[in-house]
Coordinates of C-alpha atoms in Angstrom, one line a residue:
M1 CA 0.1 0.0 0.1
S2 CA 1.5 3.4 -0.9
E3 CA 1.8 6.3 1.6
Q4 CA -0.9 8.0 -0.2
D5 CA -3.2 5.3 0.3
N6 CA -2.3 5.0 4.0
T7 CA -3.6 8.6 4.6
I8 CA -7.0 9.0 5.6
L9 CA -9.0 12.5 5.9
R10 CA -11.3 12.9 8.9
L11 CA -13.8 14.8 6.6
P12 CA -12.5 16.5 3.6
D13 CA -12.9 20.3 3.4
Q14 CA -13.4 21.8 0.0
S15 CA -9.8 23.2 -0.1
T16 CA -8.5 19.5 0.2
A17 CA -9.5 18.6 -3.1
R18 CA -7.5 21.5 -4.8
V19 CA -4.7 19.2 -5.7
P20 CA -3.0 18.6 -9.3
K21 CA -4.7 15.6 -10.2
K22 CA -6.4 14.5 -13.2
N23 CA -10.2 15.5 -13.4
F24 CA -12.6 12.8 -14.9
I25 CA -13.8 15.2 -17.5
T26 CA -10.9 16.4 -19.7
A27 CA -10.8 18.0 -23.3
E28 CA -7.7 16.0 -24.2
D29 CA -9.1 12.6 -23.9
G30 CA -10.5 11.0 -26.8
L31 CA -13.7 9.0 -27.6
L32 CA -11.8 5.6 -27.1
S33 CA -10.7 6.6 -23.6
W34 CA -14.4 7.0 -22.8
L35 CA -15.6 3.8 -24.4
L36 CA -12.9 1.9 -22.4
T37 CA -13.3 3.5 -19.2
G38 CA -13.7 2.0 -15.8
D39 CA -14.6 5.3 -14.0
H40 CA -18.0 5.1 -12.7
K41 CA -18.5 8.9 -13.3
R42 CA -17.7 8.7 -17.0
I43 CA -20.0 5.5 -17.3
A44 CA -22.7 7.5 -15.7
M45 CA -22.3 10.2 -18.2
L46 CA -22.3 7.7 -21.1
Y47 CA -25.5 6.3 -19.6
L48 CA -27.0 9.9 -19.2
I49 CA -26.6 10.5 -22.9
S50 CA -27.8 7.2 -24.0
I51 CA -30.9 7.3 -21.8
T52 CA -31.7 10.9 -22.9
V53 CA -31.5 9.9 -26.6
F54 CA -33.9 6.8 -25.8
F55 CA -36.2 9.1 -23.9
F56 CA -36.8 11.4 -26.9
I57 CA -37.4 8.5 -29.2
G58 CA -40.0 7.1 -26.8
G59 CA -41.4 10.6 -26.6
A60 CA -41.8 10.9 -30.4
F61 CA -43.9 7.9 -30.4
A62 CA -46.0 9.5 -27.4
G63 CA -46.4 12.4 -29.6
L64 CA -47.6 10.4 -32.6
I65 CA -50.1 8.7 -30.4
R66 CA -51.6 11.8 -29.2
L67 CA -51.7 13.3 -32.7
E68 CA -53.7 10.4 -33.8
L69 CA -56.1 10.8 -30.9
L70 CA -57.1 14.4 -31.7
T71 CA -60.0 13.1 -33.7
P72 CA -62.3 10.1 -33.2
Q73 CA -61.5 8.5 -36.5
P74 CA -58.2 7.0 -37.4
D75 CA -56.9 9.9 -39.7
L76 CA -53.2 9.6 -39.3
V77 CA -52.3 5.9 -39.3
A78 CA -54.0 2.4 -39.7
S79 CA -54.8 0.4 -36.7
D80 CA -51.8 -2.1 -36.9
T81 CA -49.6 0.9 -37.1
Y82 CA -51.1 2.6 -34.1
N83 CA -50.8 -0.9 -32.2
K84 CA -46.8 -0.5 -33.0
F85 CA -46.7 3.1 -32.0
F86 CA -48.0 2.4 -28.4
T87 CA -45.9 -0.7 -28.1
M88 CA -42.6 0.9 -29.0
H89 CA -43.3 3.8 -26.7
G90 CA -44.0 1.5 -23.8
V91 CA -41.0 -0.6 -24.5
I92 CA -38.6 2.3 -24.9
M93 CA -40.0 4.2 -22.1
V94 CA -40.1 1.4 -19.4
F95 CA -37.2 -0.7 -20.3
L96 CA -34.8 1.7 -21.7
F97 CA -35.6 5.0 -19.7
L98 CA -37.7 4.5 -16.6
V99 CA -35.8 1.5 -15.2
P100 CA -32.3 2.6 -15.7
S101 CA -32.8 6.5 -15.6
V102 CA -31.9 7.3 -11.8
P103 CA -29.7 4.3 -10.9
A104 CA -27.7 4.1 -14.2
T105 CA -26.9 7.9 -14.1
L106 CA -27.1 9.6 -10.8
G107 CA -26.5 6.3 -8.8
N108 CA -23.6 5.4 -10.8
F109 CA -22.1 8.8 -10.5
L110 CA -22.8 9.5 -6.8
I111 CA -23.0 6.1 -4.9
P112 CA -19.1 5.6 -4.5
I113 CA -18.6 9.2 -3.6
M114 CA -21.4 9.3 -1.1
L115 CA -19.9 6.2 0.6
G116 CA -16.2 7.7 0.5
A117 CA -15.2 5.0 -2.1
R118 CA -12.9 5.6 -5.2
D119 CA -15.3 3.6 -7.5
L120 CA -17.7 0.8 -7.5
A121 CA -16.9 -2.6 -6.4
F122 CA -16.7 -4.1 -10.1
P123 CA -15.7 -1.4 -12.6
K124 CA -15.2 -3.5 -15.7
I125 CA -18.9 -5.2 -14.9
N126 CA -20.1 -1.6 -14.6
L127 CA -18.9 -0.9 -18.2
L128 CA -20.1 -4.1 -19.3
S129 CA -23.8 -3.1 -18.0
W130 CA -23.6 0.0 -20.2
Y131 CA -22.6 -2.0 -23.2
L132 CA -25.4 -4.3 -22.6
Y133 CA -27.9 -1.5 -22.3
V134 CA -26.7 0.1 -25.5
V135 CA -26.9 -3.4 -27.5
G136 CA -30.5 -4.0 -26.0
G137 CA -31.5 -0.5 -27.2
V138 CA -30.1 -0.8 -30.5
M139 CA -31.9 -4.2 -30.9
V140 CA -35.3 -2.6 -30.0
L141 CA -34.4 0.3 -32.6
A142 CA -33.9 -2.4 -35.1
T143 CA -37.3 -4.0 -34.5
M144 CA -38.8 -0.6 -35.1
V145 CA -36.9 -0.1 -38.4
L146 CA -37.7 -3.7 -39.6
G147 CA -41.5 -3.1 -39.1
G148 CA -41.9 -3.0 -35.1
V149 CA -44.0 -5.1 -32.8
D150 CA -47.6 -4.6 -31.7
T151 CA -48.1 -6.7 -28.7
G152 CA -48.1 -3.9 -26.3
W153 CA -45.0 -3.5 -23.7
T154 CA -46.6 -6.4 -21.6
F155 CA -46.3 -8.9 -24.4
T156 CA -49.6 -10.4 -23.4
T157 CA -50.1 -14.1 -24.5
P158 CA -51.5 -15.6 -26.6
L159 CA -51.0 -12.4 -28.7
S160 CA -47.2 -12.6 -28.3
T161 CA -47.1 -16.3 -28.6
H162 CA -49.5 -17.1 -31.8
Y163 CA -51.4 -14.5 -33.4
L164 CA -49.2 -11.6 -34.4
N165 CA -46.6 -11.7 -37.2
T166 CA -44.4 -9.0 -36.0
H167 CA -40.7 -9.0 -34.5
V168 CA -41.9 -10.3 -30.8
V169 CA -38.9 -12.5 -30.3
T170 CA -36.3 -9.9 -31.3
T171 CA -37.8 -7.4 -29.0
A172 CA -37.9 -10.0 -26.2
M173 CA -34.2 -10.7 -26.7
A174 CA -33.5 -7.1 -26.7
I175 CA -35.2 -6.7 -23.2
F176 CA -33.6 -9.9 -22.0
V177 CA -30.1 -8.4 -22.8
A178 CA -31.0 -4.9 -21.2
G179 CA -32.3 -6.8 -18.3
F180 CA -28.6 -8.0 -17.6
S181 CA -27.6 -4.6 -17.5
S182 CA -29.9 -4.1 -14.6
I183 CA -28.8 -7.1 -12.8
F184 CA -25.1 -6.2 -13.1
T185 CA -25.8 -2.6 -11.8
G186 CA -27.9 -3.8 -8.9
L187 CA -25.2 -6.4 -7.9
N188 CA -22.5 -3.7 -8.1
F189 CA -24.4 -1.3 -6.1
I190 CA -25.1 -4.0 -3.3
V191 CA -21.7 -5.1 -3.1
T192 CA -20.3 -1.5 -3.0
I193 CA -22.7 -0.5 -0.3
H194 CA -21.9 -3.5 2.0
R195 CA -18.2 -3.6 1.4
M196 CA -16.8 -0.3 0.5
R197 CA -18.3 2.3 3.1
C198 CA -15.5 4.5 4.4
P199 CA -14.4 4.4 8.0
G200 CA -17.3 5.9 10.3
M201 CA -19.9 5.3 7.5
T202 CA -22.4 3.2 9.4
W203 CA -25.6 2.0 7.9
F204 CA -27.6 4.9 9.6
R205 CA -25.1 7.6 8.5
M206 CA -25.7 6.6 4.8
P207 CA -27.5 9.1 2.8
L208 CA -31.2 8.0 2.1
F209 CA -30.3 8.2 -1.6
V210 CA -28.0 5.3 -1.0
W211 CA -30.7 3.4 1.2
A212 CA -33.1 3.8 -1.8
H213 CA -30.7 2.5 -4.3
Y214 CA -29.9 -0.4 -2.1
A215 CA -33.7 -1.4 -1.9
A216 CA -34.1 -0.9 -5.6
S217 CA -30.9 -3.1 -6.1
I218 CA -32.4 -5.9 -4.4
L219 CA -35.3 -5.7 -6.7
M220 CA -33.2 -5.6 -9.8
V221 CA -31.3 -8.8 -9.0
L222 CA -34.1 -10.8 -7.6
G223 CA -36.9 -9.6 -9.9
T224 CA -35.3 -9.0 -13.3
P225 CA -34.5 -12.9 -13.9
V226 CA -38.1 -13.4 -13.6
L227 CA -38.8 -11.3 -16.6
A228 CA -36.0 -12.8 -18.5
I229 CA -37.3 -16.4 -18.0
S230 CA -41.0 -15.2 -18.9
L231 CA -39.7 -13.6 -22.3
T232 CA -37.7 -16.7 -23.0
L233 CA -40.7 -18.9 -22.6
V234 CA -42.6 -16.6 -25.0
G235 CA -40.0 -16.9 -27.5
L236 CA -39.7 -20.8 -27.1
E237 CA -43.4 -21.3 -27.5
R238 CA -43.5 -18.8 -30.4
L239 CA -40.6 -20.4 -32.3
F240 CA -40.9 -24.1 -31.3
G241 CA -44.7 -24.4 -30.2
I242 CA -44.0 -25.9 -26.7
G243 CA -47.0 -25.6 -24.5
V244 CA -46.0 -23.5 -21.7
F245 CA -48.9 -21.0 -22.0
D246 CA -51.1 -22.8 -24.6
P247 CA -54.0 -24.5 -23.0
T248 CA -54.4 -26.9 -26.1
K249 CA -50.9 -28.3 -25.2
G250 CA -51.3 -28.5 -21.4
G251 CA -50.2 -24.9 -20.8
D252 CA -51.5 -22.4 -18.6
P253 CA -52.5 -19.0 -20.2
L254 CA -52.5 -17.3 -16.9
L255 CA -49.0 -18.4 -16.0
F256 CA -47.4 -15.7 -18.2
Q257 CA -49.5 -12.9 -16.3
H258 CA -48.1 -14.3 -13.1
L259 CA -44.6 -14.4 -14.2
F260 CA -44.6 -11.0 -16.0
W261 CA -46.4 -9.1 -13.1
F262 CA -44.3 -10.6 -10.5
Y263 CA -41.5 -8.8 -12.1
S264 CA -43.1 -5.8 -13.5
H265 CA -45.0 -4.6 -10.3
P266 CA -41.7 -4.6 -8.3
A267 CA -40.2 -2.8 -11.5
V268 CA -42.4 0.1 -10.6
Y269 CA -40.4 0.3 -7.4
I270 CA -37.1 -0.2 -9.2
M271 CA -38.1 3.0 -11.0
I272 CA -39.6 5.0 -8.2
L273 CA -37.5 4.2 -5.2
P274 CA -34.1 6.0 -6.6
G275 CA -36.3 8.9 -7.4
M276 CA -37.6 8.9 -3.9
G277 CA -33.9 9.0 -2.7
V278 CA -33.3 12.0 -4.8
I279 CA -36.3 13.8 -3.2
S280 CA -34.8 13.0 0.4
E281 CA -31.6 14.7 -0.6
V282 CA -33.0 17.8 -2.3
I283 CA -35.7 18.5 0.5
S284 CA -33.1 18.3 3.2
T285 CA -30.8 20.6 1.5
F286 CA -33.2 23.3 0.5
S287 CA -35.0 23.1 3.9
R288 CA -31.6 23.2 5.7
K289 CA -32.9 20.4 8.0
R290 CA -32.1 16.7 8.6
V291 CA -34.9 14.4 7.1
F292 CA -37.6 13.9 9.6
G293 CA -37.8 10.4 10.7
Y294 CA -34.6 9.3 8.9
T295 CA -34.8 5.7 10.3
A296 CA -38.4 5.4 9.2
V297 CA -37.6 6.8 5.7
A298 CA -34.7 4.4 5.3
F299 CA -36.8 1.4 6.4
S300 CA -39.6 2.4 4.4
S301 CA -37.5 1.9 1.2
V302 CA -36.7 -1.6 2.3
A303 CA -40.5 -2.2 3.1
I304 CA -41.5 -0.9 -0.2
A305 CA -39.1 -3.4 -1.8
L306 CA -40.5 -6.3 0.4
F307 CA -44.2 -5.5 -0.3
G308 CA -43.5 -5.0 -3.9
F309 CA -43.1 -8.9 -4.4
F310 CA -46.5 -9.6 -3.1
V311 CA -49.0 -7.4 -4.7
W312 CA -48.6 -8.5 -8.3
E313 CA -52.1 -10.1 -8.8
H314 CA -54.0 -6.9 -8.5
H315 CA -53.3 -6.6 -12.2
M316 CA -55.2 -9.7 -12.7
F317 CA -58.6 -9.2 -11.1
I318 CA -60.6 -9.5 -14.2
M319 CA -58.5 -12.6 -15.6
G320 CA -60.2 -15.3 -13.6
V321 CA -58.3 -15.6 -10.3
S322 CA -60.2 -16.8 -7.2
N323 CA -62.3 -14.2 -5.2
Y324 CA -60.1 -15.3 -2.1
S325 CA -56.8 -14.6 -3.8
A326 CA -58.1 -11.4 -5.2
L327 CA -59.4 -10.3 -1.8
V328 CA -55.9 -11.1 -0.2
F329 CA -54.0 -9.1 -3.0
S330 CA -56.5 -6.3 -2.5
L331 CA -55.5 -5.9 0.9
L332 CA -51.8 -6.3 0.4
T333 CA -52.2 -3.5 -2.4
M334 CA -53.6 -1.1 0.3
L335 CA -50.7 -2.0 2.7
V336 CA -48.0 -1.2 0.2
A337 CA -49.3 2.4 0.3
V338 CA -48.2 2.8 4.0
P339 CA -44.5 2.9 3.5
S340 CA -44.8 5.3 0.6
A341 CA -47.1 7.5 2.6
I342 CA -44.4 7.5 5.4
K343 CA -42.1 9.2 2.8
I344 CA -44.5 11.8 1.8
F345 CA -45.4 12.6 5.4
N346 CA -41.9 12.7 6.6
W347 CA -40.8 15.0 3.7
S348 CA -43.6 17.3 4.6
F349 CA -42.6 17.3 8.4
T350 CA -39.0 18.0 7.1
L351 CA -40.4 21.1 5.5
Q352 CA -42.2 22.3 8.4
K353 CA -40.3 25.3 9.9
G354 CA -37.4 24.8 7.6
S355 CA -35.4 27.5 5.9
I356 CA -37.0 26.7 2.5
T357 CA -35.7 28.1 -0.7
F358 CA -37.1 27.5 -4.2
E359 CA -34.2 26.7 -6.2
T360 CA -35.0 24.6 -9.4
P361 CA -34.3 21.2 -7.8
M362 CA -36.8 22.0 -5.1
L363 CA -39.5 23.0 -7.5
Y364 CA -39.1 19.7 -9.3
A365 CA -39.1 17.9 -5.9
F366 CA -42.5 19.6 -5.1
G367 CA -43.8 18.5 -8.5
F368 CA -42.9 14.9 -7.6
M369 CA -44.6 15.1 -4.4
G370 CA -47.8 16.4 -5.9
L371 CA -47.9 14.2 -8.9
F372 CA -46.7 10.9 -7.0
T373 CA -49.5 11.6 -4.4
I374 CA -52.2 11.9 -7.0
G375 CA -50.9 8.6 -8.7
G376 CA -50.7 6.8 -5.3
L377 CA -54.3 7.9 -4.3
T378 CA -55.7 6.8 -7.7
G379 CA -53.9 3.5 -7.1
V380 CA -56.5 2.8 -4.3
F381 CA -59.2 2.8 -6.8
L382 CA -57.5 0.3 -8.8
G383 CA -56.6 -1.9 -5.8
S384 CA -60.3 -2.1 -4.9
L385 CA -62.0 -5.0 -6.4
G386 CA -65.4 -3.3 -7.4
M387 CA -63.8 -0.2 -8.9
D388 CA -61.0 -2.2 -10.6
I389 CA -63.5 -4.1 -12.7
H390 CA -64.9 -1.0 -14.1
L391 CA -61.5 0.8 -14.6
T392 CA -59.3 -1.9 -15.8
E393 CA -58.3 -1.5 -19.5
T394 CA -59.5 2.0 -19.6
Y395 CA -57.5 5.4 -19.9
F396 CA -57.8 5.5 -16.0
I397 CA -55.0 3.0 -15.9
V398 CA -52.9 5.0 -18.3
A399 CA -53.4 8.4 -16.2
H400 CA -52.6 6.5 -13.1
F401 CA -49.5 4.8 -14.4
H402 CA -48.1 8.1 -15.9
F403 CA -48.8 10.1 -12.7
V404 CA -46.6 7.5 -10.6
M405 CA -43.8 6.6 -13.2
V406 CA -43.5 9.4 -15.7
G407 CA -44.8 12.2 -13.6
G408 CA -43.2 11.1 -10.3
M409 CA -40.0 9.5 -11.7
L410 CA -39.4 12.1 -14.3
M411 CA -39.6 14.9 -11.9
A412 CA -37.3 13.2 -9.6
F413 CA -34.9 12.5 -12.3
L414 CA -35.0 16.2 -13.6
S415 CA -34.8 17.3 -9.8
G416 CA -31.6 15.2 -9.3
V417 CA -29.9 16.3 -12.6
H418 CA -30.4 20.0 -11.8
F419 CA -29.1 19.4 -8.1
W420 CA -26.0 17.4 -9.0
W421 CA -25.3 19.0 -12.4
P422 CA -22.8 21.4 -10.7
K423 CA -21.0 18.7 -9.2
M424 CA -21.0 16.5 -12.3
T425 CA -19.8 19.5 -14.8
G426 CA -18.6 22.2 -12.4
R427 CA -21.0 24.6 -14.2
M428 CA -24.3 26.3 -13.2
Y429 CA -27.3 26.6 -15.5
P430 CA -29.5 29.8 -15.9
E431 CA -31.9 29.6 -12.9
T432 CA -34.7 31.6 -14.3
L433 CA -35.1 29.6 -17.4
S434 CA -34.8 26.2 -15.4
K435 CA -37.5 27.3 -13.0
M436 CA -39.7 28.2 -15.8
A437 CA -39.1 24.7 -17.3
A438 CA -40.1 23.1 -14.0
V439 CA -43.4 25.1 -13.9
V440 CA -44.0 24.3 -17.5
T441 CA -43.4 20.6 -17.2
F442 CA -45.7 20.5 -14.1
I443 CA -48.6 22.3 -15.7
G444 CA -48.2 20.5 -19.2
F445 CA -48.2 17.1 -17.3
N446 CA -51.4 17.7 -15.5
L447 CA -53.2 19.1 -18.7
T448 CA -51.9 15.9 -20.4
F449 CA -53.0 13.2 -17.9
L450 CA -56.0 14.6 -15.7
P451 CA -58.4 14.5 -18.7
Q452 CA -57.5 10.8 -19.0
F453 CA -58.8 10.0 -15.5
I454 CA -62.2 11.4 -16.7
L455 CA -61.9 9.4 -20.0
G456 CA -61.3 6.2 -18.2
Y457 CA -63.9 6.8 -15.6
L458 CA -66.4 7.4 -18.8
G459 CA -65.2 4.0 -20.2
M460 CA -62.9 5.0 -23.0
P461 CA -60.8 1.8 -23.5
R462 CA -56.9 2.3 -23.6
R463 CA -55.0 1.4 -26.7
Y464 CA -57.9 2.2 -29.1
H465 CA -57.2 4.6 -31.8
A466 CA -60.9 5.3 -32.7
Y467 CA -63.4 6.4 -30.0
P468 CA -66.7 7.9 -29.7
P469 CA -67.0 11.5 -30.7
E470 CA -68.1 12.6 -27.0
F471 CA -64.7 11.9 -25.9
Q472 CA -62.9 14.1 -28.4
I473 CA -62.8 17.4 -26.2
L474 CA -60.9 15.7 -23.5
N475 CA -58.7 14.1 -26.1
V476 CA -58.0 17.4 -27.7
L477 CA -57.1 18.8 -24.0
S478 CA -54.7 16.0 -23.5
T479 CA -53.0 16.4 -26.8
A480 CA -52.6 20.2 -26.0
G481 CA -51.1 19.3 -22.7
A482 CA -48.7 17.0 -24.3
T483 CA -47.4 19.8 -26.4
V484 CA -47.0 22.1 -23.4
L485 CA -45.2 18.9 -21.7
G486 CA -42.9 18.4 -24.7
I487 CA -41.7 22.1 -24.5
G488 CA -41.2 21.4 -20.7
Y489 CA -38.7 18.6 -21.5
M490 CA -37.0 20.3 -24.4
L491 CA -36.0 23.3 -22.2
P492 CA -33.4 21.5 -20.0
I493 CA -31.7 19.8 -23.0
L494 CA -30.9 23.3 -24.3
Y495 CA -30.0 25.3 -21.4
L496 CA -28.0 22.3 -19.8
A497 CA -26.1 22.0 -23.0
W498 CA -25.5 25.7 -23.1
S499 CA -24.1 25.6 -19.5
L500 CA -21.4 23.2 -20.3
K501 CA -19.5 26.1 -22.2
Y502 CA -21.1 29.3 -21.1
G503 CA -22.6 28.5 -17.5
P504 CA -21.0 30.4 -14.4
V505 CA -18.4 28.2 -12.7
A506 CA -20.4 26.4 -9.9
G507 CA -17.8 26.1 -7.0
D508 CA -17.6 22.9 -5.0
N509 CA -20.6 23.2 -2.9
P510 CA -23.1 25.8 -4.2
W511 CA -26.1 24.4 -2.3
Q512 CA -24.1 24.4 1.0
A513 CA -25.1 20.7 1.3
T514 CA -23.5 18.2 3.8
G515 CA -23.0 15.0 1.7
L516 CA -19.4 13.8 0.9
E517 CA -19.9 14.4 -2.8
W518 CA -20.2 18.3 -1.8
Q519 CA -17.0 18.2 0.1
I520 CA -14.8 17.4 -3.0
Q521 CA -13.9 19.4 -6.0
S522 CA -16.6 20.0 -8.9
P523 CA -16.2 17.9 -11.2
P524 CA -14.7 15.3 -9.0
L525 CA -11.1 13.9 -9.6
T526 CA -10.9 10.4 -11.3
E527 CA -10.1 8.9 -7.8
N528 CA -12.8 10.9 -6.2
F529 CA -10.7 11.6 -3.1
T530 CA -7.1 12.4 -2.5
E531 CA -7.4 10.8 0.9
I532 CA -10.1 8.4 2.2
P533 CA -12.5 10.2 4.4
I534 CA -13.7 9.3 7.7
M535 CA -17.4 10.0 8.3
D536 CA -17.7 11.6 11.9
H537 CA -21.1 13.0 11.7
E538 CA -24.7 12.0 10.9
A539 CA -26.1 12.4 7.5
Y540 CA -27.8 15.7 7.1
D541 CA -26.1 17.4 10.1
Y542 CA -26.2 21.2 9.1
D543 CA -24.9 22.2 12.6
W544 CA -21.6 20.2 11.5
L545 CA -21.5 22.3 8.2
E546 CA -21.8 25.6 9.9
H547 CA -19.2 24.8 12.5
K548 CA -16.7 22.4 10.7
T549 CA -13.0 23.1 11.1
K550 CA -10.1 22.1 8.9
P551 CA -9.8 18.5 8.4
E552 CA -7.7 16.4 10.6
V553 CA -5.5 14.1 8.8
T554 CA -4.4 10.7 10.3
T555 CA -2.3 7.7 9.2
V556 CA -3.4 4.1 9.3
G557 CA -1.0 1.2 9.4

């Protein structure tokens, strides 16, 4: 071990990072050095670019869907093409954006730094996970170019196994490959959190962002293989006619639903838990308070992950399941709302009597709380047996899902990107324009999806491209809202790209936050820390921040 490696920093002050070390972002490095990198921060930036590209491709399909629904009759495309539009939209947005968005970008960038480590446990596997993600994404785009797939993103049998002559197997293989990217990322996070915390970083001194990713990683590692198995069986039955799901050959048509939703409902929490971790960091920072009930919020992440594996059958209430099992799963669905409610209430109490400021990340965090709460409350209707029978397969489902996942998750993602952008790039963005983007996004989202709750209650089926004329006014309003929402999503791309060259220099800790990531230089060094820190205070300790002294350096060994 070198002399430098023996040196431990008791808690690095901003000045200690001012050393002539190589920054992870340098103008001299070529493309090859990025494509072969083992640096978790560079891999996070590669993910950020890739995920952004897929987000706008998936969003383009959403725009085409809304254009088709401007009028009651199918004026834009034929029914088969419309089916491919919403399938490609769902596949890209769920598997290539929502699932990896926060973990692969912000999680990859921040978890080692938050823990006082120099990298993730397995840097090469981390790079491999990005390549698998890109390969899976390219395969999805290939199916789109070759003619698409029209099963819906849920690959429901027997549509996916027998009746459709589209690229089901290729798309399933693409998701299979991308799934291994999630498994490797989750495995890397779990090992890093267990084995690479710096001295003094106990479990209950970890940031809640890390707790949220730990819970989500467990879901990734345990749930994603079930999706891979179910899609493999779909491919085998489609190609070779084996009777896994075909009742004429001894198969069970409900088996695929059980397998798919056993993964896909926990996948909701793979998507939302990291976003909740972002919100904990942002609300604490901009209210200048320790998160109220830190321990309860930490354990609520684990509780959400645990309950997530026991509620899948509420997607199947109208599919012939027994009344007894439906009753049990309805109860479990209600219970899963409890740990989510703990987070909302604890964030609200954190805000109480806090020194609240309304920077852009905080505006997005407020947007998350509002949209996620609406999505969660409307989920109670779908967990109730009687209401679910009426609302299933209507636009109420579409609105509920988008409020939770797109409204909640995307607001959290944008909150996190704006919060840590100064740390990632060393540059600030135009505050007025970014605040305007947050407000436009919130308004556009509500204009888009609130009318869909009414459409669903009135009985308009989802995935139909023709509808009765009396539904047109609400569909026009939804399409107009989608236009506003699109503007809200485009603005951050423009001003964040502008900030890379022209943005003011951010400094090491522009928000005066307490996490380890804010005590090093911006952007971070390749090795993150010049000395390994010792965590000697609680997470979110703003008293420490106000009274901290110069770092004490000791030697180990």
